[in-house]
mmCIF file of C-alpha atoms in Angstrom:
data_model
loop_
_atom_site.group_PDB
_atom_site.id
_atom_site.type_symbol
_atom_site.label_atom_id
_atom_site.label_comp_id
_atom_site.label_asym_id
_atom_site.label_seq_id
_atom_site.Cartn_x
_atom_site.Cartn_y
_atom_site.Cartn_z
ATOM 1 C CA MET A 1 84.154 234.039 157.258
ATOM 2 C CA ALA A 2 83.818 231.566 154.403
ATOM 3 C CA LYS A 3 84.904 227.993 155.036
ATOM 4 C CA ARG A 4 86.414 225.940 152.262
ATOM 5 C CA LEU A 5 87.370 222.276 152.239
ATOM 6 C CA VAL A 6 90.475 221.457 150.235
ATOM 7 C CA PRO A 7 91.076 217.781 149.406
ATOM 8 C CA LEU A 8 94.678 216.550 149.471
ATOM 9 C CA LEU A 9 96.597 214.079 147.284
ATOM 10 C CA ASN A 10 94.248 212.199 144.936
ATOM 11 C CA ARG A 11 91.008 212.900 146.806
ATOM 12 C CA VAL A 12 87.990 214.829 145.525
ATOM 13 C CA LEU A 13 85.136 216.636 147.268
ATOM 14 C CA VAL A 14 81.717 215.705 145.880
ATOM 15 C CA GLU A 15 78.377 217.353 146.654
ATOM 16 C CA LYS A 16 75.545 214.815 146.527
ATOM 17 C CA ILE A 17 72.806 215.374 143.962
ATOM 18 C CA ILE A 18 69.364 214.773 145.472
ATOM 19 C CA SER A 19 67.030 213.228 142.889
ATOM 20 C CA PRO A 20 63.517 214.662 142.700
ATOM 21 C CA SER A 21 60.746 212.465 144.104
ATOM 22 C CA LYS A 22 58.224 213.623 141.506
ATOM 23 C CA THR A 23 58.276 214.873 137.937
ATOM 24 C CA ASN A 24 57.377 218.355 136.687
ATOM 25 C CA ALA A 25 53.947 216.962 135.765
ATOM 26 C CA GLY A 26 53.379 215.876 139.384
ATOM 27 C CA ILE A 27 53.878 212.137 138.896
ATOM 28 C CA LEU A 28 55.376 210.532 142.012
ATOM 29 C CA LEU A 29 58.472 208.460 141.286
ATOM 30 C CA PRO A 30 59.134 205.218 143.169
ATOM 31 C CA GLU A 31 61.979 205.415 145.688
ATOM 32 C CA LYS A 32 64.024 202.805 143.835
ATOM 33 C CA SER A 33 64.171 204.911 140.655
ATOM 34 C CA THR A 34 65.444 207.960 142.553
ATOM 35 C CA LYS A 35 68.120 206.125 144.553
ATOM 36 C CA LEU A 36 71.004 206.616 142.095
ATOM 37 C CA ASN A 37 73.961 207.927 144.105
ATOM 38 C CA SER A 38 75.522 210.686 142.067
ATOM 39 C CA GLY A 39 77.201 213.956 142.812
ATOM 40 C CA LYS A 40 78.954 217.018 141.445
ATOM 41 C CA VAL A 41 82.708 217.423 141.956
ATOM 42 C CA VAL A 42 83.283 220.730 143.778
ATOM 43 C CA ALA A 43 86.999 220.498 144.652
ATOM 44 C CA VAL A 44 89.988 218.473 143.455
ATOM 45 C CA ASP A 45 93.672 218.372 144.392
ATOM 46 C CA HIS A 46 96.459 218.171 141.808
ATOM 47 C CA GLY A 47 97.103 214.459 142.266
ATOM 48 C CA VAL A 48 99.751 212.233 143.805
ATOM 49 C CA ARG A 49 103.408 211.618 142.941
ATOM 50 C CA ASP A 50 104.727 208.166 142.070
ATOM 51 C CA LYS A 51 108.072 206.676 143.197
ATOM 52 C CA GLU A 52 109.985 208.574 140.491
ATOM 53 C CA GLY A 53 108.391 211.878 141.508
ATOM 54 C CA LYS A 54 106.137 212.186 138.454
ATOM 55 C CA LEU A 55 102.741 213.731 139.142
ATOM 56 C CA ILE A 56 99.776 211.441 138.479
ATOM 57 C CA PRO A 57 96.857 213.862 138.051
ATOM 58 C CA VAL A 58 93.303 213.262 139.240
ATOM 59 C CA THR A 59 91.137 212.216 136.283
ATOM 60 C CA VAL A 60 88.076 214.306 137.209
ATOM 61 C CA LYS A 61 87.739 218.085 137.320
ATOM 62 C CA GLU A 62 85.488 220.536 139.154
ATOM 63 C CA GLY A 63 81.972 220.487 137.730
ATOM 64 C CA ASP A 64 82.041 216.831 136.601
ATOM 65 C CA THR A 65 79.105 214.607 137.572
ATOM 66 C CA VAL A 66 80.209 211.295 139.072
ATOM 67 C CA LEU A 67 78.578 208.123 140.420
ATOM 68 C CA LEU A 68 79.190 207.349 144.088
ATOM 69 C CA PRO A 69 79.510 203.880 145.630
ATOM 70 C CA ASP A 70 77.027 203.001 148.380
ATOM 71 C CA TYR A 71 79.667 202.486 151.058
ATOM 72 C CA GLY A 72 82.653 204.416 149.713
ATOM 73 C CA GLY A 73 84.191 207.680 150.799
ATOM 74 C CA THR A 74 83.731 209.723 153.930
ATOM 75 C CA GLU A 75 80.653 211.873 154.489
ATOM 76 C CA VAL A 76 81.390 215.459 155.557
ATOM 77 C CA LYS A 77 78.933 218.154 156.663
ATOM 78 C CA LEU A 78 79.976 221.790 156.225
ATOM 79 C CA GLY A 79 77.336 224.340 157.130
ATOM 80 C CA ASP A 80 74.049 223.099 155.707
ATOM 81 C CA LYS A 81 75.574 221.007 152.879
ATOM 82 C CA ASP A 82 76.540 217.340 152.850
ATOM 83 C CA TYR A 83 79.587 216.215 150.871
#
């Protein structure tokens, strides 16, 4: 049985992108240069409605690459993947 997380309202589900610790040529990269928190959007809801009932859509779509704040969001583990 496949499990699927579906975000609600204006939330998105982002899979973290793990930066490589060395280049294709074998050069080791310092930890600071690989610490950029970024991820790929894997699920989005339609958005949220304002007081008049108009839909305010989410500005990102599935497949977009986004930057993540250090202490923002909620970490979720589903199977062997971290979101």
